[in-house]
CSV table of N, CA and C in Angstrom, one decimal:
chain,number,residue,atom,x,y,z
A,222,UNK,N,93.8,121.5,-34.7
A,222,UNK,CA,94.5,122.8,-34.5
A,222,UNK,C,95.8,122.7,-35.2
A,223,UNK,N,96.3,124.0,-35.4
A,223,UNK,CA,97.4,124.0,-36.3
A,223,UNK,C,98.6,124.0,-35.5
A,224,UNK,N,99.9,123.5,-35.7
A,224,UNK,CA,100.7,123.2,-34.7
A,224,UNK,C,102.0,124.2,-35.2
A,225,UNK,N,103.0,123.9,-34.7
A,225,UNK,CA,104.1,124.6,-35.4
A,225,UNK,C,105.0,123.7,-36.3
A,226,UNK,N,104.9,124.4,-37.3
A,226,UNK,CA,105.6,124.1,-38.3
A,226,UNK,C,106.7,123.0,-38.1
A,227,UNK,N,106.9,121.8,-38.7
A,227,UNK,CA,107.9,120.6,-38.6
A,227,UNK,C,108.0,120.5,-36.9
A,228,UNK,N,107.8,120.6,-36.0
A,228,UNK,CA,107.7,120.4,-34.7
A,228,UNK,C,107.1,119.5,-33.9
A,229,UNK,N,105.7,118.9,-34.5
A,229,UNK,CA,104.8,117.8,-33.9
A,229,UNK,C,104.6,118.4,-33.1
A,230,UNK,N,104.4,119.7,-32.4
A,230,UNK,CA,103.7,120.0,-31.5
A,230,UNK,C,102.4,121.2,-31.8
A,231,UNK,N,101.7,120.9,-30.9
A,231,UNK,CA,100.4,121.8,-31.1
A,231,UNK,C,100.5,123.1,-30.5
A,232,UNK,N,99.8,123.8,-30.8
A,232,UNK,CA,99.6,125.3,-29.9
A,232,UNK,C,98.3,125.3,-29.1
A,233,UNK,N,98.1,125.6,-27.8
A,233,UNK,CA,96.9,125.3,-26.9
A,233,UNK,C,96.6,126.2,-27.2
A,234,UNK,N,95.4,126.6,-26.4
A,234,UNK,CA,94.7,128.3,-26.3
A,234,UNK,C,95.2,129.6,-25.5
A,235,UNK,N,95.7,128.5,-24.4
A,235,UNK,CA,96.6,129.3,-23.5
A,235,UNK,C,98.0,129.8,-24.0
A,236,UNK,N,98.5,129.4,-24.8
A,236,UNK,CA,99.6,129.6,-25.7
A,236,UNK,C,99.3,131.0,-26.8
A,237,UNK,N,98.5,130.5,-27.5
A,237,UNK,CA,97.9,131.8,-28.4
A,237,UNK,C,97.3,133.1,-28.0
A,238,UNK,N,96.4,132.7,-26.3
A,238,UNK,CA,96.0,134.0,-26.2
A,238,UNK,C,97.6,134.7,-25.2
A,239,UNK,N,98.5,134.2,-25.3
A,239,UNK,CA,99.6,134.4,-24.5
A,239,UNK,C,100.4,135.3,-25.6
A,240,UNK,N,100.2,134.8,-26.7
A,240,UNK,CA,101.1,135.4,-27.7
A,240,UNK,C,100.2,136.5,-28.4
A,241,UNK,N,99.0,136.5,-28.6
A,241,UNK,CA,98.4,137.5,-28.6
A,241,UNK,C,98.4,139.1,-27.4
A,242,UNK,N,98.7,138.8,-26.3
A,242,UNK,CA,98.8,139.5,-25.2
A,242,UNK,C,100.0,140.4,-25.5
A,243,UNK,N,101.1,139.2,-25.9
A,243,UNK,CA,102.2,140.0,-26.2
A,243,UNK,C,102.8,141.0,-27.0
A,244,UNK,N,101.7,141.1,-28.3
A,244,UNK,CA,101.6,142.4,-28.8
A,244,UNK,C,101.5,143.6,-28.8
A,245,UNK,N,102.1,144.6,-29.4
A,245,UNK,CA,102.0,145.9,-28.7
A,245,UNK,C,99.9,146.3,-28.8
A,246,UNK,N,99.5,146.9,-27.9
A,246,UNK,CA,98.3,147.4,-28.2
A,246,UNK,C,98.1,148.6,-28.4
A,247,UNK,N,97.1,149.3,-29.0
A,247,UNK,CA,96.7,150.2,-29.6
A,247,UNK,C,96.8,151.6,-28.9
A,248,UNK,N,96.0,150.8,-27.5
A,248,UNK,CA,96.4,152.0,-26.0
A,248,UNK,C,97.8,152.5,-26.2
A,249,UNK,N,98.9,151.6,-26.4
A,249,UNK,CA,100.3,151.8,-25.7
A,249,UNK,C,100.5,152.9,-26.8
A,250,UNK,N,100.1,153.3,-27.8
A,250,UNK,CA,100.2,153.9,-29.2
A,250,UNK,C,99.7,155.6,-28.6
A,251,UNK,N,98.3,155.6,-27.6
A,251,UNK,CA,97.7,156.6,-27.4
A,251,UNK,C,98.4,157.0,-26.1
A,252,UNK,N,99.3,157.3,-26.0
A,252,UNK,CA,100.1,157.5,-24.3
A,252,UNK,C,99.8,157.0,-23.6
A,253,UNK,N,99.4,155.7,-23.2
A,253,UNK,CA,99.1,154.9,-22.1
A,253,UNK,C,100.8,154.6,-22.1
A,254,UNK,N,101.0,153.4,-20.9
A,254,UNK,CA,102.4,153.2,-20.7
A,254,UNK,C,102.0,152.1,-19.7
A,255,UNK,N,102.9,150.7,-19.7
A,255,UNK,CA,103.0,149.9,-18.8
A,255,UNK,C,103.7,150.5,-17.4
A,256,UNK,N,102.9,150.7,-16.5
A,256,UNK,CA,103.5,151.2,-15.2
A,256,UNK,C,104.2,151.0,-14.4
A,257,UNK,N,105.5,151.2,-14.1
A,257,UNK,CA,106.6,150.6,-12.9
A,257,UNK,C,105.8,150.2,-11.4
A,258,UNK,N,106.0,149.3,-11.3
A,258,UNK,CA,105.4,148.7,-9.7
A,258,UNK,C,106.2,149.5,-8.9
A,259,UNK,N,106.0,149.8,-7.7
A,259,UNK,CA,107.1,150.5,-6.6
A,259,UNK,C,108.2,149.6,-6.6
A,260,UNK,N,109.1,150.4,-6.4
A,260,UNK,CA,110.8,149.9,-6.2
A,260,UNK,C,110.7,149.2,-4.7
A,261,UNK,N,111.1,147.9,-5.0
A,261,UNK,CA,111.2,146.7,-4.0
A,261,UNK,C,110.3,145.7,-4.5
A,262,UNK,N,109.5,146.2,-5.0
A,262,UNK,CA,108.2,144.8,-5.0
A,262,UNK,C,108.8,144.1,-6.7
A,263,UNK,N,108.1,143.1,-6.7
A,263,UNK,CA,108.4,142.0,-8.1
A,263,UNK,C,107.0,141.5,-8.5
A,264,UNK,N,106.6,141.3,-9.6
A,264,UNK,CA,105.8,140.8,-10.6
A,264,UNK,C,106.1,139.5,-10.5
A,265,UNK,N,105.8,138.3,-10.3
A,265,UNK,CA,106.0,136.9,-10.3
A,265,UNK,C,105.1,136.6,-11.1
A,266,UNK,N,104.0,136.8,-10.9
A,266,UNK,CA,103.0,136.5,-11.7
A,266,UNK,C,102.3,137.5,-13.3
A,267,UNK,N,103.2,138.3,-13.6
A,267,UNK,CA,103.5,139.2,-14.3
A,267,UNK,C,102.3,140.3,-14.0
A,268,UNK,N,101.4,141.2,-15.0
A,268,UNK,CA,100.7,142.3,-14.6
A,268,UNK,C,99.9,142.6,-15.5
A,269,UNK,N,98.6,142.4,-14.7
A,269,UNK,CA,97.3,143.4,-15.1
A,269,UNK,C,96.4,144.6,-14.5
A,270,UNK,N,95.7,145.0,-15.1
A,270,UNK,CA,95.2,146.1,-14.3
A,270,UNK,C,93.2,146.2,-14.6
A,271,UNK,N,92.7,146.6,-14.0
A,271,UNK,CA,91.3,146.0,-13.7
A,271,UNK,C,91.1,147.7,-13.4
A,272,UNK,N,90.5,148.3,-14.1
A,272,UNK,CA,90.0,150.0,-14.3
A,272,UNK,C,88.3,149.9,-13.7
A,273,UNK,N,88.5,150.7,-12.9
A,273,UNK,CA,86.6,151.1,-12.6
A,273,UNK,C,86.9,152.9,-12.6
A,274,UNK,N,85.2,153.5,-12.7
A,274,UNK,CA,85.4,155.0,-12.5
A,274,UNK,C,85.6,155.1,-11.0
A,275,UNK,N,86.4,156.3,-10.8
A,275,UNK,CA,86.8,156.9,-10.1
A,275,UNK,C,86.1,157.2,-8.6
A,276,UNK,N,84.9,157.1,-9.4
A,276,UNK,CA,83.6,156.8,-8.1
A,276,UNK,C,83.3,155.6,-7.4
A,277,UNK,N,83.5,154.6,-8.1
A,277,UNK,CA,83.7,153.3,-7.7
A,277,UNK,C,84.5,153.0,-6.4
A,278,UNK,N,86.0,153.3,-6.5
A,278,UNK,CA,87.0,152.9,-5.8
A,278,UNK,C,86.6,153.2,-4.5
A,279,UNK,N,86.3,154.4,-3.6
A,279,UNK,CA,85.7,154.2,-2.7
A,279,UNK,C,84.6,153.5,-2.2
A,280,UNK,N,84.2,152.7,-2.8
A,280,UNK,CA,83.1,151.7,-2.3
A,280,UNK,C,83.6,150.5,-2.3
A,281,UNK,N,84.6,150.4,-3.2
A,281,UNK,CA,85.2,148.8,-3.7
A,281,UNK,C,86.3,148.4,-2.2
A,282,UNK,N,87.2,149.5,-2.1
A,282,UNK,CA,88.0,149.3,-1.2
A,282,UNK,C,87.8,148.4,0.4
A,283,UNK,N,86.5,148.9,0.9
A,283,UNK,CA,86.6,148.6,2.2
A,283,UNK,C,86.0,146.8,2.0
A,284,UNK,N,85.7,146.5,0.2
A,284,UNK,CA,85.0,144.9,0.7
A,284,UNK,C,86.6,143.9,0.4
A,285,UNK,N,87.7,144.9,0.1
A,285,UNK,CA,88.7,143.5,-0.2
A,285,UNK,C,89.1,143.4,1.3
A,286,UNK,N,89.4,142.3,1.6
A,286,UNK,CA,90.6,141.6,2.3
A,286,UNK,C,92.0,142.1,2.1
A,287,UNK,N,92.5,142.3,0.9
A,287,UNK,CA,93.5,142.9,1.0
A,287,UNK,C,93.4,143.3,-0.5
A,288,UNK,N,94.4,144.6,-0.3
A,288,UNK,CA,94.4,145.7,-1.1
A,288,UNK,C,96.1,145.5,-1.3
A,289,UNK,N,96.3,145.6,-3.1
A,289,UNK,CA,97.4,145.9,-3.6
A,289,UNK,C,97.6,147.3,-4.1
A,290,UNK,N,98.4,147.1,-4.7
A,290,UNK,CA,98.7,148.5,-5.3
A,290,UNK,C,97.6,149.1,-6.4
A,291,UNK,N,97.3,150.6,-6.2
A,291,UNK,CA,96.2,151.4,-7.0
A,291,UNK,C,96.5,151.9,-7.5
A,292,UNK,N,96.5,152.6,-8.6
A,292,UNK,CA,96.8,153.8,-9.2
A,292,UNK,C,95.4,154.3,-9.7
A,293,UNK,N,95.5,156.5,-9.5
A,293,UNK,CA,94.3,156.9,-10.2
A,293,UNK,C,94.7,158.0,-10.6
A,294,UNK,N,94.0,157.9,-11.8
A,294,UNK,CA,94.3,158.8,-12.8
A,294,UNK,C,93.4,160.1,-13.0
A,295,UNK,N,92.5,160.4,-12.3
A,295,UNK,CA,91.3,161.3,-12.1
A,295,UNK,C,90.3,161.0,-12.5
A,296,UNK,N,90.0,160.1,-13.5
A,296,UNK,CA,88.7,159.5,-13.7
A,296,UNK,C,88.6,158.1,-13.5
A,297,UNK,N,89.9,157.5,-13.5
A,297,UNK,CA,89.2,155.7,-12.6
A,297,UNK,C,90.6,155.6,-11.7
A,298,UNK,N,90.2,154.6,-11.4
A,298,UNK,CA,91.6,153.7,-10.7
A,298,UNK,C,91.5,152.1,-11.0
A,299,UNK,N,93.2,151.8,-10.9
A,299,UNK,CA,93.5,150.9,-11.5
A,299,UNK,C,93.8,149.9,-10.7
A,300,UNK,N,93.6,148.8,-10.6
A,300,UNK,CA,93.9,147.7,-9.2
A,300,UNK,C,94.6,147.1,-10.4
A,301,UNK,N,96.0,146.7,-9.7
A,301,UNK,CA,96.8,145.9,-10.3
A,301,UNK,C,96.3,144.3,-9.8
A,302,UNK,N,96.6,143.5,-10.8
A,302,UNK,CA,96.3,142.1,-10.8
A,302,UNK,C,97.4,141.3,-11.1
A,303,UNK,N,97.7,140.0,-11.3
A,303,UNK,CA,98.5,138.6,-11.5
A,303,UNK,C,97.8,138.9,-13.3
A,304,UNK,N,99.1,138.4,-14.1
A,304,UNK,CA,98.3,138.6,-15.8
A,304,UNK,C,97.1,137.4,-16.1
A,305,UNK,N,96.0,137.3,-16.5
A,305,UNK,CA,95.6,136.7,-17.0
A,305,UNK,C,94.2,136.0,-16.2
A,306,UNK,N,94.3,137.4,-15.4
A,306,UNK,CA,92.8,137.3,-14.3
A,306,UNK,C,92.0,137.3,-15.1
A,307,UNK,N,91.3,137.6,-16.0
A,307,UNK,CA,90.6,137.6,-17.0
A,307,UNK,C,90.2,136.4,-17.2
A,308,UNK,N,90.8,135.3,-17.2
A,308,UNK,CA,90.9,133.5,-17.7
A,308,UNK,C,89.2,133.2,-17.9
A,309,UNK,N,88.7,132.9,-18.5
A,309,UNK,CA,87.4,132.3,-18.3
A,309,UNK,C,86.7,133.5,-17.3
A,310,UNK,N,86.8,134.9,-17.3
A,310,UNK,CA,85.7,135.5,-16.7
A,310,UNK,C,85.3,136.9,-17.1
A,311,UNK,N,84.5,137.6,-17.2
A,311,UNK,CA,83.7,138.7,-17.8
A,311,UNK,C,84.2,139.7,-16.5
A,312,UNK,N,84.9,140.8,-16.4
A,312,UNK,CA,84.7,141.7,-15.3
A,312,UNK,C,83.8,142.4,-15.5
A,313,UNK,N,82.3,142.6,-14.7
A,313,UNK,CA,81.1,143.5,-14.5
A,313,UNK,C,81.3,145.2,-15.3
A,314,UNK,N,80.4,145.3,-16.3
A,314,UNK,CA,80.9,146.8,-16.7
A,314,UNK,C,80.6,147.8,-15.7
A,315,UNK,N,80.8,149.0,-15.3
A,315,UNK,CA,81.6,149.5,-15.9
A,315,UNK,C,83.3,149.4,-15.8
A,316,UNK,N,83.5,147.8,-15.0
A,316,UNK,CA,85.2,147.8,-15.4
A,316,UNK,C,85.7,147.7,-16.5
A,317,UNK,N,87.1,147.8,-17.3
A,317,UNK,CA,88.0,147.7,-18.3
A,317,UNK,C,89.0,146.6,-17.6
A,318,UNK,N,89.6,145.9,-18.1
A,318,UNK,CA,90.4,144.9,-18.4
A,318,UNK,C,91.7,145.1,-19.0
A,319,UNK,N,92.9,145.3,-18.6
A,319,UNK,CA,93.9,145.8,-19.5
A,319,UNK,C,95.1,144.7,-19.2
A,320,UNK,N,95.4,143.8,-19.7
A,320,UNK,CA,96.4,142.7,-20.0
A,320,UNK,C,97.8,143.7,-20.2
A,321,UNK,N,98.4,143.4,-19.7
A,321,UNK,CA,99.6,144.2,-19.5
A,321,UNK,C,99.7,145.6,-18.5
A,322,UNK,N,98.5,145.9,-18.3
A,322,UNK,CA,98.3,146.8,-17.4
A,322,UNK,C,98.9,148.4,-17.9
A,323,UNK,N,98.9,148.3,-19.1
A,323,UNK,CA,98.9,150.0,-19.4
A,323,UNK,C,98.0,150.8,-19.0
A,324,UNK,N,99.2,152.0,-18.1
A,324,UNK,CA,98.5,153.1,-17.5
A,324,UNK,C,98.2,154.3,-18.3
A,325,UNK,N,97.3,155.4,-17.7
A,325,UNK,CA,97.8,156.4,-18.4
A,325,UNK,C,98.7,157.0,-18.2
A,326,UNK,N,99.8,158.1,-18.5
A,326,UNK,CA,100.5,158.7,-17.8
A,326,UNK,C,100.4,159.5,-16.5
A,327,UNK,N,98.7,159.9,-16.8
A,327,UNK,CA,98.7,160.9,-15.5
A,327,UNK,C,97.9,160.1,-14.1
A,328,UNK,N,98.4,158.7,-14.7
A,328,UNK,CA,97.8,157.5,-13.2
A,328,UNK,C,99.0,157.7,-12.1
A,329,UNK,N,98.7,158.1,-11.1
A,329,UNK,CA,99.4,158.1,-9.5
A,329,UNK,C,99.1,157.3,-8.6
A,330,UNK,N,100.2,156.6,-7.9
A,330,UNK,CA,100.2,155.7,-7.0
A,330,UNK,C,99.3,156.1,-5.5
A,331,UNK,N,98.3,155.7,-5.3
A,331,UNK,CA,97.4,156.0,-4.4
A,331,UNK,C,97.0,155.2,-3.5
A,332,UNK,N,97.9,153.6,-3.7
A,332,UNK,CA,97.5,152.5,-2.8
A,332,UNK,C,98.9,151.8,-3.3
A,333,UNK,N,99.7,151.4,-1.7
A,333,UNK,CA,100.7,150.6,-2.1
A,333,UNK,C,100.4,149.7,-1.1
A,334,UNK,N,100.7,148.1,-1.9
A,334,UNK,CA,100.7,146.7,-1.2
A,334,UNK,C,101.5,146.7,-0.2
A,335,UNK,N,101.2,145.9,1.2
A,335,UNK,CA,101.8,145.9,1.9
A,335,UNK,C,102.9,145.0,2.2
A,336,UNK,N,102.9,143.8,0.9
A,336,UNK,CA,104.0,143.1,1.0
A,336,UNK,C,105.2,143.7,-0.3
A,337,UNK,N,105.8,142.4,-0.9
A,337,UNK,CA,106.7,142.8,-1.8
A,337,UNK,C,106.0,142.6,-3.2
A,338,UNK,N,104.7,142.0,-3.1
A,338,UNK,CA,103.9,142.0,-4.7
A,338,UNK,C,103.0,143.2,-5.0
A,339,UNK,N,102.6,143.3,-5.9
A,339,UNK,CA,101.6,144.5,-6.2
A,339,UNK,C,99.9,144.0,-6.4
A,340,UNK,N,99.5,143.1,-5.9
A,340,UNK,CA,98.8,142.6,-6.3
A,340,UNK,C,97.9,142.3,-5.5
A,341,UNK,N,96.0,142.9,-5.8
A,341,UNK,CA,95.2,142.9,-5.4
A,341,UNK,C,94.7,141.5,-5.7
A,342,UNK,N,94.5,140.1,-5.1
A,342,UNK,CA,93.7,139.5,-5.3
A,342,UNK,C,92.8,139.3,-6.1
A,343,UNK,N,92.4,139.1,-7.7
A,343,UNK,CA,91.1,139.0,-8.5
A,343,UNK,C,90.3,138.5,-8.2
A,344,UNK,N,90.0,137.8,-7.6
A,344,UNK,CA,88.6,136.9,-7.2
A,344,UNK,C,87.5,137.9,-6.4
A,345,UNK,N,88.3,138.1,-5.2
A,345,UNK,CA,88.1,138.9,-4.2
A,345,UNK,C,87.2,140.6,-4.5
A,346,UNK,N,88.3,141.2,-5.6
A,346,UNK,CA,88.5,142.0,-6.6
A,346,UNK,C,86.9,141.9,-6.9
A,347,UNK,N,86.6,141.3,-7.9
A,347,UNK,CA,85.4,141.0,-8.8
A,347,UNK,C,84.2,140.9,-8.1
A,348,UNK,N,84.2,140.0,-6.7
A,348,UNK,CA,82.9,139.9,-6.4
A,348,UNK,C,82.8,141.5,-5.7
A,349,UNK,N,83.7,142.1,-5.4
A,349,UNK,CA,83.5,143.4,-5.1
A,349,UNK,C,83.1,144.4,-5.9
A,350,UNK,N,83.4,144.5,-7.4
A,350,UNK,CA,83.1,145.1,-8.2
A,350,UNK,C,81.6,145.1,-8.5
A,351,UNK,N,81.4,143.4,-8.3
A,351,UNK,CA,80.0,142.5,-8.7
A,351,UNK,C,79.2,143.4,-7.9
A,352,UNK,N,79.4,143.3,-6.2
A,352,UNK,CA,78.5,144.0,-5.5
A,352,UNK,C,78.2,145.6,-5.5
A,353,UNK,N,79.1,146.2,-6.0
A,353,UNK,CA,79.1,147.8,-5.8
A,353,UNK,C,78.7,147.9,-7.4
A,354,UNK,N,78.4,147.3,-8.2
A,354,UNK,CA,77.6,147.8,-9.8
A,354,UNK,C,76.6,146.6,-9.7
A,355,UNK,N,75.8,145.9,-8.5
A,355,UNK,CA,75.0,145.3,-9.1
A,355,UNK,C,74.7,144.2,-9.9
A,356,UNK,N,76.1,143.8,-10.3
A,356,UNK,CA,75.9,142.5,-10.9
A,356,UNK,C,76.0,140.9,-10.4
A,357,UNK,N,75.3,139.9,-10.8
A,357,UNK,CA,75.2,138.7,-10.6
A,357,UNK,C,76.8,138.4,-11.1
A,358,UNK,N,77.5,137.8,-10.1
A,358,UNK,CA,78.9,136.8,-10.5
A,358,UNK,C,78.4,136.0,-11.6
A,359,UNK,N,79.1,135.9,-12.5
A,359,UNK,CA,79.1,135.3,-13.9
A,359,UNK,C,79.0,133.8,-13.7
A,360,UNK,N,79.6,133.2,-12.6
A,360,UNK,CA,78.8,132.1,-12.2
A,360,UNK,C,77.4,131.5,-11.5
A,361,UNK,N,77.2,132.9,-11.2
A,361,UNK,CA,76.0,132.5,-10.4
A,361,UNK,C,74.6,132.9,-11.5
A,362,UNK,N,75.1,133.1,-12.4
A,362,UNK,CA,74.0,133.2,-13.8
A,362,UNK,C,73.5,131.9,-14.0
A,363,UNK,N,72.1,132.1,-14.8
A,363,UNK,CA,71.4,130.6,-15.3
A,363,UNK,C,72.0,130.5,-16.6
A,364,UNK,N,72.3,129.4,-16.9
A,364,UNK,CA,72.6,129.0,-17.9
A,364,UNK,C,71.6,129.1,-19.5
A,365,UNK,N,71.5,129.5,-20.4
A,365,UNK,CA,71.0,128.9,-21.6
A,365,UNK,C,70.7,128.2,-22.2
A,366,UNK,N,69.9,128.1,-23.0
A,366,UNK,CA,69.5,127.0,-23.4
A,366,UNK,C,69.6,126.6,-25.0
């Protein structure tokens, strides 16, 4: 792997897809916008957003344990996440995936976390998505051959 220049050090994966992230994206170009978390709460883990249709959300809701902050836009809603929930996993279509969590503009806060983070649990998140569209957890797939 190629390292940085005169440095002797290498660049991992986690490094590059990190620097790649930090790019502006194409969304943020079409009036999307990274969304303010509610005033009090903090990003520690910085911010993603995990999109299903708008039909979805009501079914997804009652399987989490706990619920962060939502936003919906009229045709989906957005469960905020920790950045980089994504790591090694496919979210079930019909979710979207958005690394930095750009919203639309016309996304409204329709679920606020009950502590000081905004953040819906991904794990949690997924197998609920998994169950309400039907899909097999990407772990629990047979392998290839």
């Amino acid at each position: 792997m190629n390292g940085i220049p005169g440095s002797g050090q290498s660049l991992g994966l986690d490094t590059l897809v990190r620097l790649q992230r930090g790019r502006p994206s194409a969304a943020a170009a079409d009036g999307d916008r990274r969304h303010p978390v509610p005033e009090g709460m903090t990003t520690p883990l910085g911010c993603d957003a995990v999109a299903v249709p708008a039909r979805l959300g009501p079914l997804v809701i009652p399987r989490l344990p706990r619920v962060g902050c939502v936003y919906a836009d009229g045709t989906r809603w957005w469960w905020i996440v920790p950045s980089d929930s994504d790591y090694a996993l496919s979210w079930p279509a019909p979710a979207h995936y958005s690394p930095g969590a750009p919203l639309p503009g016309a996304a409204r806060l329709i679920h606020r976390s009950a502590g000081t983070v905004p953040y819906t649990p991904p794990i949690p998140l997924y197998l609920a998505l998994c169950r309400v569209t039907g899909t097999t957890p990407e772990w629990s797939r047979p392998l290839s051959a």
